[in-house]
Amino acid sequence: MTRARRSAFAVALLVAAGCRAGGAGEDDLAYVSDYYSFVGADAAGRVAFALDANRGRDGDDFQAELFAALYDDAAGWVDLAGSGPYANAARVLDDVPESADFRYSGTPADGVTILSEPNALTLTTRPIEIRMSDSTGARARRLGSAAATLAWQGRRLDGRVIYEFVRFDGWNRLARTYWSTWNDWQSFYLVAGETVGAGGDDVYLQSQDADGRREVDGFAVLNGRARRLADAELTVEDSDQALGVYRWASAWSGGWPDAPAARLTLVARDRRSFGNWLIGGFAMTLVTGELTVGGRAVPVWGLGELIK
C-alpha cells in the first residue's frame, strides 16, 4: 500500500470513528514533551528505562500523558504503573504535571529527579549538557546527555541518560489526530563501551524515510568529545513482518565520515509493540551492536523506538 493510499485509508477510518483530524498551524494548540532514556548497569546486569512526559493544550482544554518502559537484561520487558493519559489538573505546559505514579523535581540544566513510588523507582540525573538544538517555525527541539543513576527494586544502576525536549505551537497530538507525521521513524538511545557507567559514551541517532531515502541526524559523545551527526548514514539491512500491512526494521548498518570516522551495526532484539493500527504501529526494542572507531570495536546497548 502506498503512503498516499495509507493516508487516505487512515482518514476514512478517522471520519468513520467520528474523530477530528488535525492540521499544523491551528490556533490555540500547543504540545510539549520531555523524554528521558537511561541505560545503566550493576553487578546483576544492565537495565534500560524510558520515560516520556507529554502535555498539550487545545483552547481551554489541557491534556497530559506518560509513557514508561523498562527493559531488564535478565528479565526482559517489565510492566510499569503509570503509562497512559491522566488529568492535567494544574493546566501546565512548561512543567510536567504531577501524576499518581511519577513526580518530577529539578530542571534539566541543574539535574532532574523523577520518583515513582508505585514502581519502586527513582531516576536522578546530573546537569544535562545540550548536544544538539534546532528551531524551525513553530517547532523547537533540543537533545542532551549526562551521567545518571537509577534506583529500582533495591538495585542501584549507574549509567547515562539521553534527554529530548520538544515543543510544538499550532499542533497537539494529544487532542488531534495527525497522519504521516512520522515516516518510518527510528530513533536509538545507546551507550557505547565495554562497561556502562557514569563515564560511558553516548550515541543518539534518528532516522526516517524521506521519499525513499533515509534522513539521519543525531549526536555522539566519544571520549568526552561531543559531535553532531548530521552527516551520518544509516541503512536498514533487514526487517520483520508486523501484525498488519507493514514491516518492522530489525537490523541496520551505517556510520559517519570523520572527527573521528566510525562504523556502526545494530540489531533489534526482544521488540515489544505498544500500539498497532494495522497500517502502522509503535514499538520499543532492545538494540545491541558494535561501534568501530579508529580501528577499535566496542559494543553498543540501549533502546530503539520504532514508529510506522
PDB file of C-alpha atoms in Angstrom:
ATOM      1  CA  MET A   1       0.000   0.000   0.000  1.00  0.00           C
ATOM      2  CA  THR A   2       1.478   3.381  -0.987  1.00  0.00           C
ATOM      3  CA  ARG A   3       1.858   6.188   1.526  1.00  0.00           C
ATOM      4  CA  ALA A   4      -0.946   8.149  -0.185  1.00  0.00           C
ATOM      5  CA  ARG A   5      -3.306   5.174  -0.014  1.00  0.00           C
ATOM      6  CA  ARG A   6      -2.366   4.539   3.637  1.00  0.00           C
ATOM      7  CA  SER A   7      -3.145   8.172   4.441  1.00  0.00           C
ATOM      8  CA  ALA A   8      -6.475   8.071   2.612  1.00  0.00           C
ATOM      9  CA  PHE A   9      -7.423   4.837   4.395  1.00  0.00           C
ATOM     10  CA  ALA A  10      -6.425   6.320   7.751  1.00  0.00           C
ATOM     11  CA  VAL A  11      -8.537   9.428   7.186  1.00  0.00           C
ATOM     12  CA  ALA A  12     -11.514   7.247   6.236  1.00  0.00           C
ATOM     13  CA  LEU A  13     -11.134   5.338   9.494  1.00  0.00           C
ATOM     14  CA  LEU A  14     -10.879   8.617  11.388  1.00  0.00           C
ATOM     15  CA  VAL A  15     -14.067  10.027   9.855  1.00  0.00           C
ATOM     16  CA  ALA A  16     -15.939   6.786  10.455  1.00  0.00           C
ATOM     17  CA  ALA A  17     -14.933   6.885  14.107  1.00  0.00           C
ATOM     18  CA  GLY A  18     -16.153  10.457  14.475  1.00  0.00           C
ATOM     19  CA  CYS A  19     -12.689  11.833  15.304  1.00  0.00           C
ATOM     20  CA  ARG A  20     -11.293  15.192  14.272  1.00  0.00           C
ATOM     21  CA  ALA A  21      -8.205  15.343  12.104  1.00  0.00           C
ATOM     22  CA  GLY A  22      -5.617  17.973  12.933  1.00  0.00           C
ATOM     23  CA  GLY A  23      -3.553  20.301  10.830  1.00  0.00           C
ATOM     24  CA  ALA A  24      -0.383  22.183  11.705  1.00  0.00           C
ATOM     25  CA  GLY A  25      -0.808  25.905  12.280  1.00  0.00           C
ATOM     26  CA  GLU A  26      -4.196  25.770  14.013  1.00  0.00           C
ATOM     27  CA  ASP A  27      -4.768  28.416  16.696  1.00  0.00           C
ATOM     28  CA  ASP A  28      -4.735  27.672  20.439  1.00  0.00           C
ATOM     29  CA  LEU A  29      -2.819  24.404  20.092  1.00  0.00           C
ATOM     30  CA  ALA A  30       0.451  23.532  21.824  1.00  0.00           C
ATOM     31  CA  TYR A  31       2.351  20.376  22.709  1.00  0.00           C
ATOM     32  CA  VAL A  32       5.407  19.798  24.947  1.00  0.00           C
ATOM     33  CA  SER A  33       7.407  16.635  25.628  1.00  0.00           C
ATOM     34  CA  ASP A  34      10.300  15.716  27.944  1.00  0.00           C
ATOM     35  CA  TYR A  35      11.812  12.316  27.141  1.00  0.00           C
ATOM     36  CA  TYR A  36      14.431  10.587  29.310  1.00  0.00           C
ATOM     37  CA  SER A  37      16.141   7.398  28.072  1.00  0.00           C
ATOM     38  CA  PHE A  38      18.503   5.772  30.583  1.00  0.00           C
ATOM     39  CA  VAL A  39      20.981   2.892  30.257  1.00  0.00           C
ATOM     40  CA  GLY A  40      22.818   1.649  33.333  1.00  0.00           C
ATOM     41  CA  ALA A  41      24.312  -1.390  34.985  1.00  0.00           C
ATOM     42  CA  ASP A  42      25.117  -3.018  38.316  1.00  0.00           C
ATOM     43  CA  ALA A  43      26.521  -6.404  39.307  1.00  0.00           C
ATOM     44  CA  ALA A  44      23.250  -8.082  38.269  1.00  0.00           C
ATOM     45  CA  GLY A  45      23.348  -6.723  34.686  1.00  0.00           C
ATOM     46  CA  ARG A  46      22.050  -3.910  32.518  1.00  0.00           C
ATOM     47  CA  VAL A  47      18.749  -2.039  32.611  1.00  0.00           C
ATOM     48  CA  ALA A  48      17.258   0.454  30.150  1.00  0.00           C
ATOM     49  CA  PHE A  49      14.437   2.795  31.150  1.00  0.00           C
ATOM     50  CA  ALA A  50      12.478   5.274  29.014  1.00  0.00           C
ATOM     51  CA  LEU A  51      10.002   7.853  30.286  1.00  0.00           C
ATOM     52  CA  ASP A  52       8.198  10.311  28.013  1.00  0.00           C
ATOM     53  CA  ALA A  53       6.140  13.062  29.672  1.00  0.00           C
ATOM     54  CA  ASN A  54       3.732  14.719  27.221  1.00  0.00           C
ATOM     55  CA  ARG A  55       1.307  17.568  27.783  1.00  0.00           C
ATOM     56  CA  GLY A  56      -0.812  19.664  25.488  1.00  0.00           C
ATOM     57  CA  ARG A  57      -3.330  22.482  25.155  1.00  0.00           C
ATOM     58  CA  ASP A  58      -6.315  22.709  22.838  1.00  0.00           C
ATOM     59  CA  GLY A  59      -8.016  26.002  23.578  1.00  0.00           C
ATOM     60  CA  ASP A  60      -9.153  25.840  27.213  1.00  0.00           C
ATOM     61  CA  ASP A  61      -8.536  22.094  27.468  1.00  0.00           C
ATOM     62  CA  PHE A  62      -5.254  20.731  28.816  1.00  0.00           C
ATOM     63  CA  GLN A  63      -4.015  17.155  28.479  1.00  0.00           C
ATOM     64  CA  ALA A  64      -1.234  15.014  29.958  1.00  0.00           C
ATOM     65  CA  GLU A  65       0.175  11.595  29.112  1.00  0.00           C
ATOM     66  CA  LEU A  66       3.076   9.477  30.322  1.00  0.00           C
ATOM     67  CA  PHE A  67       4.808   6.628  28.513  1.00  0.00           C
ATOM     68  CA  ALA A  68       7.050   4.402  30.643  1.00  0.00           C
ATOM     69  CA  ALA A  69       9.035   1.348  29.556  1.00  0.00           C
ATOM     70  CA  LEU A  70      11.770  -0.648  31.279  1.00  0.00           C
ATOM     71  CA  TYR A  71      13.980  -3.445  29.973  1.00  0.00           C
ATOM     72  CA  ASP A  72      15.995  -5.670  32.311  1.00  0.00           C
ATOM     73  CA  ASP A  73      18.732  -7.679  30.597  1.00  0.00           C
ATOM     74  CA  ALA A  74      17.822 -10.708  32.724  1.00  0.00           C
ATOM     75  CA  ALA A  75      14.012 -10.481  32.893  1.00  0.00           C
ATOM     76  CA  GLY A  76      13.154  -8.723  29.608  1.00  0.00           C
ATOM     77  CA  TRP A  77      10.371  -6.136  29.439  1.00  0.00           C
ATOM     78  CA  VAL A  78       8.970  -5.150  32.831  1.00  0.00           C
ATOM     79  CA  ASP A  79       5.479  -3.649  33.147  1.00  0.00           C
ATOM     80  CA  LEU A  80       5.402  -0.276  34.906  1.00  0.00           C
ATOM     81  CA  ALA A  81       2.492   1.515  36.515  1.00  0.00           C
ATOM     82  CA  GLY A  82       1.642   4.971  35.223  1.00  0.00           C
ATOM     83  CA  SER A  83       1.695   4.724  31.420  1.00  0.00           C
ATOM     84  CA  GLY A  84      -1.204   6.422  29.696  1.00  0.00           C
ATOM     85  CA  PRO A  85      -3.228   9.655  29.811  1.00  0.00           C
ATOM     86  CA  TYR A  86      -4.026  11.410  33.074  1.00  0.00           C
ATOM     87  CA  ALA A  87      -5.621  14.685  34.154  1.00  0.00           C
ATOM     88  CA  ASN A  88      -3.611  17.887  33.704  1.00  0.00           C
ATOM     89  CA  ALA A  89      -5.426  19.481  36.617  1.00  0.00           C
ATOM     90  CA  ALA A  90      -2.751  22.153  37.054  1.00  0.00           C
ATOM     91  CA  ARG A  91      -3.236  23.205  33.383  1.00  0.00           C
ATOM     92  CA  VAL A  92       0.521  23.483  32.792  1.00  0.00           C
ATOM     93  CA  LEU A  93       2.775  23.046  29.754  1.00  0.00           C
ATOM     94  CA  ASP A  94       6.220  24.202  30.868  1.00  0.00           C
ATOM     95  CA  ASP A  95       6.363  21.769  33.799  1.00  0.00           C
ATOM     96  CA  VAL A  96       5.411  18.098  33.934  1.00  0.00           C
ATOM     97  CA  PRO A  97       2.031  17.756  35.683  1.00  0.00           C
ATOM     98  CA  GLU A  98       2.263  15.520  38.742  1.00  0.00           C
ATOM     99  CA  SER A  99       0.623  12.139  38.354  1.00  0.00           C
ATOM    100  CA  ALA A 100      -0.289   9.440  40.863  1.00  0.00           C
ATOM    101  CA  ASP A 101       2.697   7.381  39.691  1.00  0.00           C
ATOM    102  CA  PHE A 102       5.516   9.816  38.788  1.00  0.00           C
ATOM    103  CA  ARG A 103       6.750  13.052  40.355  1.00  0.00           C
ATOM    104  CA  TYR A 104       9.415  15.342  38.854  1.00  0.00           C
ATOM    105  CA  SER A 105      11.703  17.819  40.609  1.00  0.00           C
ATOM    106  CA  GLY A 106      14.612  19.939  39.422  1.00  0.00           C
ATOM    107  CA  THR A 107      15.436  21.085  35.902  1.00  0.00           C
ATOM    108  CA  PRO A 108      17.493  19.548  33.078  1.00  0.00           C
ATOM    109  CA  ALA A 109      20.057  22.357  33.458  1.00  0.00           C
ATOM    110  CA  ASP A 110      20.564  21.601  37.159  1.00  0.00           C
ATOM    111  CA  GLY A 111      19.703  17.911  37.251  1.00  0.00           C
ATOM    112  CA  VAL A 112      16.351  16.148  37.498  1.00  0.00           C
ATOM    113  CA  THR A 113      14.957  13.644  39.970  1.00  0.00           C
ATOM    114  CA  ILE A 114      11.987  11.503  38.907  1.00  0.00           C
ATOM    115  CA  LEU A 115      10.344   9.498  41.687  1.00  0.00           C
ATOM    116  CA  SER A 116       7.850   6.668  41.212  1.00  0.00           C
ATOM    117  CA  GLU A 117       6.824   5.059  44.476  1.00  0.00           C
ATOM    118  CA  PRO A 118       4.439   2.517  42.868  1.00  0.00           C
ATOM    119  CA  ASN A 119       7.319   1.247  40.715  1.00  0.00           C
ATOM    120  CA  ALA A 120       9.975   1.483  43.476  1.00  0.00           C
ATOM    121  CA  LEU A 121      11.989   3.601  41.031  1.00  0.00           C
ATOM    122  CA  THR A 122      13.972   6.843  41.177  1.00  0.00           C
ATOM    123  CA  LEU A 123      15.946   8.340  38.286  1.00  0.00           C
ATOM    124  CA  THR A 124      18.482  11.022  39.208  1.00  0.00           C
ATOM    125  CA  THR A 125      20.415  12.888  36.523  1.00  0.00           C
ATOM    126  CA  ARG A 126      23.407  15.169  36.662  1.00  0.00           C
ATOM    127  CA  PRO A 127      23.047  18.533  34.845  1.00  0.00           C
ATOM    128  CA  ILE A 128      22.282  17.703  31.235  1.00  0.00           C
ATOM    129  CA  GLU A 129      24.615  19.048  28.556  1.00  0.00           C
ATOM    130  CA  ILE A 130      22.808  20.028  25.363  1.00  0.00           C
ATOM    131  CA  ARG A 131      24.373  18.323  22.325  1.00  0.00           C
ATOM    132  CA  MET A 132      22.039  19.455  19.527  1.00  0.00           C
ATOM    133  CA  SER A 133      19.364  22.123  19.253  1.00  0.00           C
ATOM    134  CA  ASP A 134      17.015  23.048  16.417  1.00  0.00           C
ATOM    135  CA  SER A 135      14.201  25.526  15.939  1.00  0.00           C
ATOM    136  CA  THR A 136      12.100  25.505  12.781  1.00  0.00           C
ATOM    137  CA  GLY A 137       8.978  27.617  12.556  1.00  0.00           C
ATOM    138  CA  ALA A 138       6.627  26.586  15.339  1.00  0.00           C
ATOM    139  CA  ARG A 139       8.799  23.649  16.463  1.00  0.00           C
ATOM    140  CA  ALA A 140      11.701  23.719  18.913  1.00  0.00           C
ATOM    141  CA  ARG A 141      13.779  20.691  19.879  1.00  0.00           C
ATOM    142  CA  ARG A 142      16.941  20.050  21.860  1.00  0.00           C
ATOM    143  CA  LEU A 143      18.760  16.924  22.971  1.00  0.00           C
ATOM    144  CA  GLY A 144      21.476  16.299  25.502  1.00  0.00           C
ATOM    145  CA  SER A 145      23.047  13.725  27.776  1.00  0.00           C
ATOM    146  CA  ALA A 146      24.501  13.298  31.237  1.00  0.00           C
ATOM    147  CA  ALA A 147      25.531  10.818  33.881  1.00  0.00           C
ATOM    148  CA  ALA A 148      22.573   9.397  35.788  1.00  0.00           C
ATOM    149  CA  THR A 149      21.615   6.836  38.418  1.00  0.00           C
ATOM    150  CA  LEU A 150      18.557   4.610  38.511  1.00  0.00           C
ATOM    151  CA  ALA A 151      17.409   3.156  41.828  1.00  0.00           C
ATOM    152  CA  TRP A 152      14.978   0.333  41.071  1.00  0.00           C
ATOM    153  CA  GLN A 153      13.640  -2.516  43.171  1.00  0.00           C
ATOM    154  CA  GLY A 154      16.527  -2.222  45.631  1.00  0.00           C
ATOM    155  CA  ARG A 155      19.177  -2.010  42.880  1.00  0.00           C
ATOM    156  CA  ARG A 156      21.428   0.975  42.140  1.00  0.00           C
ATOM    157  CA  LEU A 157      22.411   1.274  38.475  1.00  0.00           C
ATOM    158  CA  ASP A 158      24.943   3.881  37.354  1.00  0.00           C
ATOM    159  CA  GLY A 159      24.818   4.933  33.738  1.00  0.00           C
ATOM    160  CA  ARG A 160      23.906   7.579  31.217  1.00  0.00           C
ATOM    161  CA  VAL A 161      20.725   9.369  30.231  1.00  0.00           C
ATOM    162  CA  ILE A 162      19.815  10.915  26.882  1.00  0.00           C
ATOM    163  CA  TYR A 163      17.268  13.709  27.178  1.00  0.00           C
ATOM    164  CA  GLU A 164      14.990  15.082  24.458  1.00  0.00           C
ATOM    165  CA  PHE A 165      12.793  18.185  24.726  1.00  0.00           C
ATOM    166  CA  VAL A 166      10.232  19.080  22.060  1.00  0.00           C
ATOM    167  CA  ARG A 167       7.729  21.932  21.814  1.00  0.00           C
ATOM    168  CA  PHE A 168       5.195  22.476  19.021  1.00  0.00           C
ATOM    169  CA  ASP A 169       2.946  25.515  18.680  1.00  0.00           C
ATOM    170  CA  GLY A 170      -0.143  25.117  16.489  1.00  0.00           C
ATOM    171  CA  TRP A 171      -0.022  21.311  16.883  1.00  0.00           C
ATOM    172  CA  ASN A 172      -1.103  18.878  19.601  1.00  0.00           C
ATOM    173  CA  ARG A 173      -1.215  15.124  19.048  1.00  0.00           C
ATOM    174  CA  LEU A 174      -2.916  14.595  22.429  1.00  0.00           C
ATOM    175  CA  ALA A 175      -6.022  16.438  21.230  1.00  0.00           C
ATOM    176  CA  ARG A 176      -5.947  15.958  17.445  1.00  0.00           C
ATOM    177  CA  THR A 177      -5.070  13.088  15.120  1.00  0.00           C
ATOM    178  CA  TYR A 178      -2.288  13.548  12.562  1.00  0.00           C
ATOM    179  CA  TRP A 179      -1.336  11.049   9.885  1.00  0.00           C
ATOM    180  CA  SER A 180       2.087  10.671   8.259  1.00  0.00           C
ATOM    181  CA  THR A 181       3.769  12.763  10.967  1.00  0.00           C
ATOM    182  CA  TRP A 182       6.469  10.109  11.387  1.00  0.00           C
ATOM    183  CA  ASN A 183       7.519   8.394   8.159  1.00  0.00           C
ATOM    184  CA  ASP A 184       9.080   5.104   9.262  1.00  0.00           C
ATOM    185  CA  TRP A 185      10.730   6.824  12.243  1.00  0.00           C
ATOM    186  CA  GLN A 186      13.556   5.041  14.053  1.00  0.00           C
ATOM    187  CA  SER A 187      15.474   6.535  16.981  1.00  0.00           C
ATOM    188  CA  PHE A 188      18.251   4.939  19.032  1.00  0.00           C
ATOM    189  CA  TYR A 189      19.362   5.810  22.571  1.00  0.00           C
ATOM    190  CA  LEU A 190      22.639   3.966  23.131  1.00  0.00           C
ATOM    191  CA  VAL A 191      25.645   3.645  25.396  1.00  0.00           C
ATOM    192  CA  ALA A 192      28.914   2.519  23.777  1.00  0.00           C
ATOM    193  CA  GLY A 193      31.746   0.786  25.606  1.00  0.00           C
ATOM    194  CA  GLU A 194      32.811  -2.392  27.349  1.00  0.00           C
ATOM    195  CA  THR A 195      31.297  -1.194  30.624  1.00  0.00           C
ATOM    196  CA  VAL A 196      28.319   1.021  31.361  1.00  0.00           C
ATOM    197  CA  GLY A 197      28.687   3.721  33.976  1.00  0.00           C
ATOM    198  CA  ALA A 198      28.741   7.445  34.566  1.00  0.00           C
ATOM    199  CA  GLY A 199      31.719   7.812  32.214  1.00  0.00           C
ATOM    200  CA  GLY A 200      30.245   5.906  29.264  1.00  0.00           C
ATOM    201  CA  ASP A 201      29.960   7.140  25.708  1.00  0.00           C
ATOM    202  CA  ASP A 202      26.606   8.257  24.273  1.00  0.00           C
ATOM    203  CA  VAL A 203      25.227   7.686  20.788  1.00  0.00           C
ATOM    204  CA  TYR A 204      21.859   9.070  19.657  1.00  0.00           C
ATOM    205  CA  LEU A 205      20.627   8.553  16.101  1.00  0.00           C
ATOM    206  CA  GLN A 206      17.308   9.329  14.461  1.00  0.00           C
ATOM    207  CA  SER A 207      16.313   8.120  11.027  1.00  0.00           C
ATOM    208  CA  GLN A 208      13.184   8.475   8.918  1.00  0.00           C
ATOM    209  CA  ASP A 209      12.079   7.885   5.361  1.00  0.00           C
ATOM    210  CA  ALA A 210      12.126  10.892   3.019  1.00  0.00           C
ATOM    211  CA  ASP A 211      10.815   9.860  -0.397  1.00  0.00           C
ATOM    212  CA  GLY A 212      12.750   6.611  -0.464  1.00  0.00           C
ATOM    213  CA  ARG A 213      15.955   7.768   1.240  1.00  0.00           C
ATOM    214  CA  ARG A 214      16.854   7.878   4.920  1.00  0.00           C
ATOM    215  CA  GLU A 215      17.249  11.238   6.650  1.00  0.00           C
ATOM    216  CA  VAL A 216      19.655  10.779   9.568  1.00  0.00           C
ATOM    217  CA  ASP A 217      20.717  13.066  12.403  1.00  0.00           C
ATOM    218  CA  GLY A 218      21.952  12.747  15.961  1.00  0.00           C
ATOM    219  CA  PHE A 219      24.981  13.152  18.182  1.00  0.00           C
ATOM    220  CA  ALA A 220      27.774  11.140  19.763  1.00  0.00           C
ATOM    221  CA  VAL A 221      29.871  11.792  22.843  1.00  0.00           C
ATOM    222  CA  LEU A 222      33.045   9.725  22.498  1.00  0.00           C
ATOM    223  CA  ASN A 223      35.907  10.026  24.999  1.00  0.00           C
ATOM    224  CA  GLY A 224      34.267  13.162  26.387  1.00  0.00           C
ATOM    225  CA  ARG A 225      34.058  14.918  22.996  1.00  0.00           C
ATOM    226  CA  ALA A 226      30.621  15.711  21.561  1.00  0.00           C
ATOM    227  CA  ARG A 227      29.890  15.592  17.834  1.00  0.00           C
ATOM    228  CA  ARG A 228      26.735  16.367  15.853  1.00  0.00           C
ATOM    229  CA  LEU A 229      25.929  13.541  13.425  1.00  0.00           C
ATOM    230  CA  ALA A 230      24.075  15.456  10.722  1.00  0.00           C
ATOM    231  CA  ASP A 231      26.276  13.716   8.133  1.00  0.00           C
ATOM    232  CA  ALA A 232      25.653  10.207   9.443  1.00  0.00           C
ATOM    233  CA  GLU A 233      24.235   7.441   7.281  1.00  0.00           C
ATOM    234  CA  LEU A 234      22.039   4.548   8.361  1.00  0.00           C
ATOM    235  CA  THR A 235      20.765   1.745   6.133  1.00  0.00           C
ATOM    236  CA  VAL A 236      18.039  -0.750   7.037  1.00  0.00           C
ATOM    237  CA  GLU A 237      19.564  -4.185   6.386  1.00  0.00           C
ATOM    238  CA  ASP A 238      16.673  -6.422   7.438  1.00  0.00           C
ATOM    239  CA  SER A 239      13.031  -6.268   8.543  1.00  0.00           C
ATOM    240  CA  ASP A 240      10.305  -8.443  10.087  1.00  0.00           C
ATOM    241  CA  GLN A 241       6.630  -8.671   9.202  1.00  0.00           C
ATOM    242  CA  ALA A 242       4.429  -6.820  11.686  1.00  0.00           C
ATOM    243  CA  LEU A 243       0.853  -7.668  12.632  1.00  0.00           C
ATOM    244  CA  GLY A 244      -0.603  -5.714   9.718  1.00  0.00           C
ATOM    245  CA  VAL A 245       0.371  -4.467   6.281  1.00  0.00           C
ATOM    246  CA  TYR A 246       3.793  -3.143   7.284  1.00  0.00           C
ATOM    247  CA  ARG A 247       7.213  -4.371   8.432  1.00  0.00           C
ATOM    248  CA  TRP A 248       9.487  -3.504  11.344  1.00  0.00           C
ATOM    249  CA  ALA A 249      13.121  -2.690  10.609  1.00  0.00           C
ATOM    250  CA  SER A 250      15.292  -5.149  12.540  1.00  0.00           C
ATOM    251  CA  ALA A 251      18.935  -4.559  11.511  1.00  0.00           C
ATOM    252  CA  TRP A 252      20.931  -1.510  10.454  1.00  0.00           C
ATOM    253  CA  SER A 253      24.421  -0.500   9.333  1.00  0.00           C
ATOM    254  CA  GLY A 254      25.914   2.938   8.975  1.00  0.00           C
ATOM    255  CA  GLY A 255      28.351   5.441  10.373  1.00  0.00           C
ATOM    256  CA  TRP A 256      29.829   8.887   9.872  1.00  0.00           C
ATOM    257  CA  PRO A 257      32.888  10.081   7.956  1.00  0.00           C
ATOM    258  CA  ASP A 258      35.176  11.949  10.333  1.00  0.00           C
ATOM    259  CA  ALA A 259      36.078  13.507  13.699  1.00  0.00           C
ATOM    260  CA  PRO A 260      36.666  10.575  14.053  1.00  0.00           C
ATOM    261  CA  ALA A 261      35.236   8.279  11.374  1.00  0.00           C
ATOM    262  CA  ALA A 262      33.023   5.485  12.710  1.00  0.00           C
ATOM    263  CA  ARG A 263      31.107   2.423  11.548  1.00  0.00           C
ATOM    264  CA  LEU A 264      28.032   1.118  13.339  1.00  0.00           C
ATOM    265  CA  THR A 265      25.968  -2.060  13.184  1.00  0.00           C
ATOM    266  CA  LEU A 266      22.728  -2.516  15.118  1.00  0.00           C
ATOM    267  CA  VAL A 267      20.299  -5.393  15.648  1.00  0.00           C
ATOM    268  CA  ALA A 268      16.822  -5.206  17.198  1.00  0.00           C
ATOM    269  CA  ARG A 269      16.280  -7.815  19.906  1.00  0.00           C
ATOM    270  CA  ASP A 270      13.178  -8.504  22.002  1.00  0.00           C
ATOM    271  CA  ARG A 271      10.920  -5.948  20.337  1.00  0.00           C
ATOM    272  CA  ARG A 272       7.665  -5.068  22.146  1.00  0.00           C
ATOM    273  CA  SER A 273       4.663  -3.488  20.460  1.00  0.00           C
ATOM    274  CA  PHE A 274       2.941  -0.677  22.355  1.00  0.00           C
ATOM    275  CA  GLY A 275       0.468   0.259  19.631  1.00  0.00           C
ATOM    276  CA  ASN A 276      -0.785  -1.257  16.392  1.00  0.00           C
ATOM    277  CA  TRP A 277      -3.284   0.147  13.875  1.00  0.00           C
ATOM    278  CA  LEU A 278      -2.692  -2.450  11.134  1.00  0.00           C
ATOM    279  CA  ILE A 279      -1.261   0.088   8.669  1.00  0.00           C
ATOM    280  CA  GLY A 280       1.392   1.154  11.181  1.00  0.00           C
ATOM    281  CA  GLY A 281       2.393   0.933  14.798  1.00  0.00           C
ATOM    282  CA  PHE A 282       4.647   1.951  17.680  1.00  0.00           C
ATOM    283  CA  ALA A 283       7.211  -0.368  19.263  1.00  0.00           C
ATOM    284  CA  MET A 284      10.230  -0.293  21.537  1.00  0.00           C
ATOM    285  CA  THR A 285      13.111  -2.703  21.158  1.00  0.00           C
ATOM    286  CA  LEU A 286      16.333  -3.598  22.854  1.00  0.00           C
ATOM    287  CA  VAL A 287      19.158  -2.722  20.449  1.00  0.00           C
ATOM    288  CA  THR A 288      22.631  -4.265  20.511  1.00  0.00           C
ATOM    289  CA  GLY A 289      25.518  -3.854  18.122  1.00  0.00           C
ATOM    290  CA  GLU A 290      29.058  -2.679  17.579  1.00  0.00           C
ATOM    291  CA  LEU A 291      30.696   0.711  17.076  1.00  0.00           C
ATOM    292  CA  THR A 292      34.109   0.801  15.409  1.00  0.00           C
ATOM    293  CA  VAL A 293      36.162   3.989  15.842  1.00  0.00           C
ATOM    294  CA  GLY A 294      39.849   4.272  14.938  1.00  0.00           C
ATOM    295  CA  GLY A 295      40.108   0.542  14.349  1.00  0.00           C
ATOM    296  CA  ARG A 296      38.756  -0.286  17.829  1.00  0.00           C
ATOM    297  CA  ALA A 297      35.365  -2.002  18.132  1.00  0.00           C
ATOM    298  CA  VAL A 298      33.187  -1.624  21.252  1.00  0.00           C
ATOM    299  CA  PRO A 299      29.701  -2.930  21.980  1.00  0.00           C
ATOM    300  CA  VAL A 300      26.638  -0.672  21.989  1.00  0.00           C
ATOM    301  CA  TRP A 301      23.495  -1.356  24.024  1.00  0.00           C
ATOM    302  CA  GLY A 302      20.276   0.560  24.542  1.00  0.00           C
ATOM    303  CA  LEU A 303      16.755   1.248  23.344  1.00  0.00           C
ATOM    304  CA  GLY A 304      15.274   1.770  19.918  1.00  0.00           C
ATOM    305  CA  GLU A 305      11.960   3.483  19.232  1.00  0.00           C
ATOM    306  CA  LEU A 306      10.128   2.488  16.049  1.00  0.00           C
ATOM    307  CA  ILE A 307       7.113   4.316  14.582  1.00  0.00           C
ATOM    308  CA  LYS A 308       5.488   3.352  11.267  1.00  0.00           C
TER     309      LYS A 308
END
